[in-house]
Amino acid sequence: MFRTLAGRALVLVGVTVTGFMVVCCLILYSAIRTSVNRDAVLNATNLADTILKSTRYAMLKSDRETLATTIRNIGEQKGVEHVRIFNKQGVVTFSAHPNELYRRIDKTSEGCIPCHSGPVPSTRLGTMEQARTFRNGTGREIMAIMAPIYNEPDCSSAPCHVHPPNRKILGMLDVGLSRDNLTRSLAVIRLQMVLFTLMVLVITIVGVTALLRRTVFIPLNRLKIFVVQTEEGREPPSVPSRLPDDLERMAQRIDRIARRSGAGGADRDG
Amino acid sequence: MKMKLQPTTAGAPPEPDTPEALLDDIDREIRRLSRFSSRGLWALALFLVISILVGNGVASVILPDRIVAVLGKPPSPWAISLLLVVYTFFAIILSLSRFMGGIEHRSSFCHVGYLTAFFLFYHGARALNDNYWAVVGAGVTILGVESYRIWSYCHETIARRQALLAHVRRTGRLPAEE
């Protein structure tokens, strides 16, 4: 392949253009995925805050039935995998799935580590640190947000049940959202980029081949035929016309050499 | 007229301008170019080994926090990616320019160093998983083009040297244009 002009030209051009396109597409895809994931986390965090604000009154009034109904209704929404509220001891007190109730969560589990990794648990988490991604038991990719339920002044002074004012966090809201749509969108973007790269590669190869064929190989072939005819001493062929300037000059020199050696031969014979 | 090649004393180096010396020089040059022609491939192989090691988590031995402690806060992943695109672009342009000019340049292994630095930068910025394949793609492209450039240059130069060798053997001297 490397012995032909076409091979030498196409391999280098193909590798260079394709390689550069692939690198740019990979970096662009990575940037898009980071941006999409960040937006998904922000939306999920907003949803968690909305849930907390919606259930605040029920918690303040210790209306457990309303709170449980609200959590159950939210859990039935499409795309919501789980919604649960832990108390300070890590026990699930409210959940969209009744079989999770009163289970104690291990502090070393993935969702708890951001706050409980040190000797003193953190009381504040950044937005991105609140999120975690995992696969559930059915193999579906889930993004979960842990939102702390802070002890506000109203909470520690409510008449129904009182939280001591020195307790900063009363519990945690854990919301799990399905990433199926997100994964599907990213797969579509990935496929589009692959197709785009392939199209660019094909166009580059076809374009270079067409250009080489018209401007180099066809004129070279005509020059080659002229040289062969001149060498075989046939009826002197006319210099091919409409060649690129370089090749036309070469053809004219070959013609002059052939005429000179033909004249010299005639002199020798004479 | 053909020149007779004078026999030399065993073990003694030939005189500088004698046909034997010329043949020796040309032969040595051909062997050097044969060794040099695979330089690009060795660099590509080294880069692939480093990539496989990084892909298997060897980089995680060096904690990102340690990198930050020694070198300071890394640039953002986006800035590193932009730099990678710019570096890839100019490395390819440089290689193609050398290819066009028929220049013998001993680059290749420096690119392995630069690309390894990109792995480290991304690892320090905790974005290596997302951008690993971009660095591998850049490395394979740049080192692939470099390998081809070096091989092509050596291939053509060896062909010219072999023609020169044949000429010296035939006539005992270099052609006029050399």
CSV table of C-alpha atoms in Angstrom, one decimal, chain A residues 20-170:
chain,number,residue,atom,x,y,z
A,20,PHE,CA,-7.7,14.7,15.3
A,21,MET,CA,-11.5,14.4,14.8
A,22,VAL,CA,-11.6,11.5,17.3
A,23,VAL,CA,-9.7,13.4,19.9
A,24,CYS,CA,-11.9,16.5,19.5
A,25,CYS,CA,-15.1,14.4,19.6
A,26,LEU,CA,-13.9,12.5,22.8
A,27,ILE,CA,-13.1,15.8,24.5
A,28,LEU,CA,-16.4,17.4,23.4
A,29,TYR,CA,-18.4,14.3,24.5
A,30,SER,CA,-16.6,14.4,27.9
A,31,ALA,CA,-17.5,18.1,28.3
A,32,ILE,CA,-21.1,17.5,27.3
A,33,ARG,CA,-21.4,14.6,29.7
A,34,THR,CA,-20.0,16.6,32.6
A,35,SER,CA,-22.3,19.5,31.8
A,36,VAL,CA,-25.4,17.2,31.5
A,37,ASN,CA,-24.5,15.4,34.7
A,38,ARG,CA,-24.0,18.7,36.6
A,39,ASP,CA,-27.4,19.9,35.4
A,40,ALA,CA,-29.0,16.6,36.4
A,41,VAL,CA,-27.5,17.0,39.9
A,42,LEU,CA,-28.7,20.6,40.2
A,43,ASN,CA,-32.2,19.6,39.0
A,44,ALA,CA,-32.3,16.7,41.5
A,45,THR,CA,-31.1,18.9,44.3
A,46,ASN,CA,-33.8,21.4,43.5
A,47,LEU,CA,-36.3,18.6,43.6
A,48,ALA,CA,-35.0,17.5,47.0
A,49,ASP,CA,-35.3,21.1,48.3
A,50,THR,CA,-38.9,21.3,46.8
A,51,ILE,CA,-39.8,18.1,48.7
A,52,LEU,CA,-38.4,19.4,51.9
A,53,LYS,CA,-40.3,22.7,51.6
A,54,SER,CA,-43.5,20.9,50.6
A,55,THR,CA,-43.3,18.6,53.7
A,56,ARG,CA,-42.0,21.2,56.1
A,57,TYR,CA,-45.4,22.1,57.5
A,58,ALA,CA,-46.4,18.5,57.9
A,59,MET,CA,-43.1,17.9,59.8
A,60,LEU,CA,-43.7,21.0,61.9
A,61,LYS,CA,-47.2,19.8,62.9
A,62,SER,CA,-45.9,16.3,63.4
A,63,ASP,CA,-48.6,15.2,60.9
A,64,ARG,CA,-47.1,11.8,60.1
A,65,GLU,CA,-50.0,10.6,58.0
A,66,THR,CA,-49.8,13.6,55.6
A,67,LEU,CA,-46.0,13.3,55.4
A,68,ALA,CA,-46.2,9.6,54.6
A,69,THR,CA,-48.8,10.2,51.9
A,70,THR,CA,-46.8,13.0,50.4
A,71,ILE,CA,-43.7,10.8,50.3
A,72,ARG,CA,-45.6,7.9,48.8
A,73,ASN,CA,-47.2,10.2,46.1
A,74,ILE,CA,-43.8,11.5,45.1
A,75,GLY,CA,-42.4,8.0,45.0
A,76,GLU,CA,-45.1,7.0,42.5
A,77,GLN,CA,-43.9,9.7,40.0
A,78,LYS,CA,-42.2,8.4,36.8
A,79,GLY,CA,-38.5,8.6,37.1
A,80,VAL,CA,-38.4,8.6,40.9
A,81,GLU,CA,-36.9,5.3,42.2
A,82,HIS,CA,-37.0,5.9,45.9
A,83,VAL,CA,-37.8,8.6,48.4
A,84,ARG,CA,-37.1,8.2,52.1
A,85,ILE,CA,-36.5,10.1,55.2
A,86,PHE,CA,-34.0,9.0,57.8
A,87,ASN,CA,-34.0,10.2,61.4
A,88,LYS,CA,-30.9,11.2,63.2
A,89,GLN,CA,-30.1,7.6,64.2
A,90,GLY,CA,-30.2,6.5,60.5
A,91,VAL,CA,-33.5,4.7,60.8
A,92,VAL,CA,-35.9,5.0,57.8
A,93,THR,CA,-39.0,6.6,59.2
A,94,PHE,CA,-40.8,7.5,56.0
A,95,SER,CA,-40.4,5.8,52.6
A,96,ALA,CA,-42.2,5.4,49.3
A,97,HIS,CA,-41.6,1.6,49.7
A,98,PRO,CA,-43.2,0.3,52.9
A,99,ASN,CA,-40.7,-2.6,53.1
A,100,GLU,CA,-37.9,-0.1,53.8
A,101,LEU,CA,-39.5,1.3,56.9
A,102,TYR,CA,-37.6,1.1,60.2
A,103,ARG,CA,-34.4,-0.2,58.6
A,104,ARG,CA,-31.2,1.2,59.9
A,105,ILE,CA,-28.7,2.5,57.4
A,106,ASP,CA,-25.0,1.8,57.9
A,107,LYS,CA,-23.0,5.0,58.2
A,108,THR,CA,-20.3,3.5,56.1
A,109,SER,CA,-22.6,3.1,53.1
A,110,GLU,CA,-21.8,5.2,50.1
A,111,GLY,CA,-24.4,7.9,50.6
A,112,CYS,CA,-23.4,8.5,54.2
A,113,ILE,CA,-19.6,8.7,53.7
A,114,PRO,CA,-19.4,12.3,52.5
A,115,CYS,CA,-20.6,13.5,55.9
A,116,HIS,CA,-19.6,10.6,58.2
A,117,SER,CA,-16.0,9.9,56.9
A,118,GLY,CA,-14.4,11.9,59.8
A,119,PRO,CA,-14.6,11.7,63.6
A,120,VAL,CA,-17.1,14.6,63.6
A,121,PRO,CA,-19.9,14.4,61.0
A,122,SER,CA,-20.1,17.4,58.5
A,123,THR,CA,-23.2,19.5,58.7
A,124,ARG,CA,-22.8,21.1,55.3
A,125,LEU,CA,-22.3,19.6,51.9
A,126,GLY,CA,-21.7,21.1,48.5
A,127,THR,CA,-24.4,20.6,45.8
A,128,MET,CA,-22.3,18.2,43.8
A,129,GLU,CA,-21.2,16.3,46.9
A,130,GLN,CA,-24.8,15.6,47.8
A,131,ALA,CA,-25.2,13.4,44.7
A,132,ARG,CA,-24.1,9.8,44.1
A,133,THR,CA,-24.6,7.4,41.3
A,134,PHE,CA,-25.0,3.7,41.6
A,135,ARG,CA,-26.8,0.7,40.1
A,136,ASN,CA,-29.8,-0.7,42.0
A,137,GLY,CA,-30.7,-4.3,42.4
A,138,THR,CA,-32.4,-4.4,39.0
A,139,GLY,CA,-29.3,-3.1,37.3
A,140,ARG,CA,-30.7,0.4,36.6
A,141,GLU,CA,-28.5,3.4,37.0
A,142,ILE,CA,-29.8,5.7,39.8
A,143,MET,CA,-28.7,9.2,40.9
A,144,ALA,CA,-29.5,9.8,44.5
A,145,ILE,CA,-29.4,13.1,46.4
A,146,MET,CA,-29.0,13.3,50.2
A,147,ALA,CA,-30.5,16.5,51.5
A,148,PRO,CA,-30.1,17.3,55.2
A,149,ILE,CA,-33.1,18.3,57.2
A,150,TYR,CA,-31.8,21.2,59.3
A,151,ASN,CA,-33.0,22.1,62.8
A,152,GLU,CA,-34.6,25.5,62.3
A,153,PRO,CA,-35.7,27.8,65.1
A,154,ASP,CA,-39.4,26.8,64.5
A,155,CYS,CA,-38.5,23.1,64.9
A,156,SER,CA,-36.9,23.4,68.3
A,157,SER,CA,-39.8,25.5,69.6
A,158,ALA,CA,-42.7,23.6,68.2
A,159,PRO,CA,-45.2,22.4,70.8
A,160,CYS,CA,-45.7,18.8,69.4
A,161,HIS,CA,-42.3,17.3,69.7
A,162,VAL,CA,-39.3,19.3,70.5
A,163,HIS,CA,-35.8,19.0,69.0
A,164,PRO,CA,-33.0,20.4,71.2
A,165,PRO,CA,-31.7,23.6,69.7
A,166,ASN,CA,-28.1,22.4,69.8
A,167,ARG,CA,-28.9,19.6,67.3
A,168,LYS,CA,-28.0,20.9,63.9
A,169,ILE,CA,-29.5,18.1,61.7
A,170,LEU,CA,-32.7,16.3,62.4
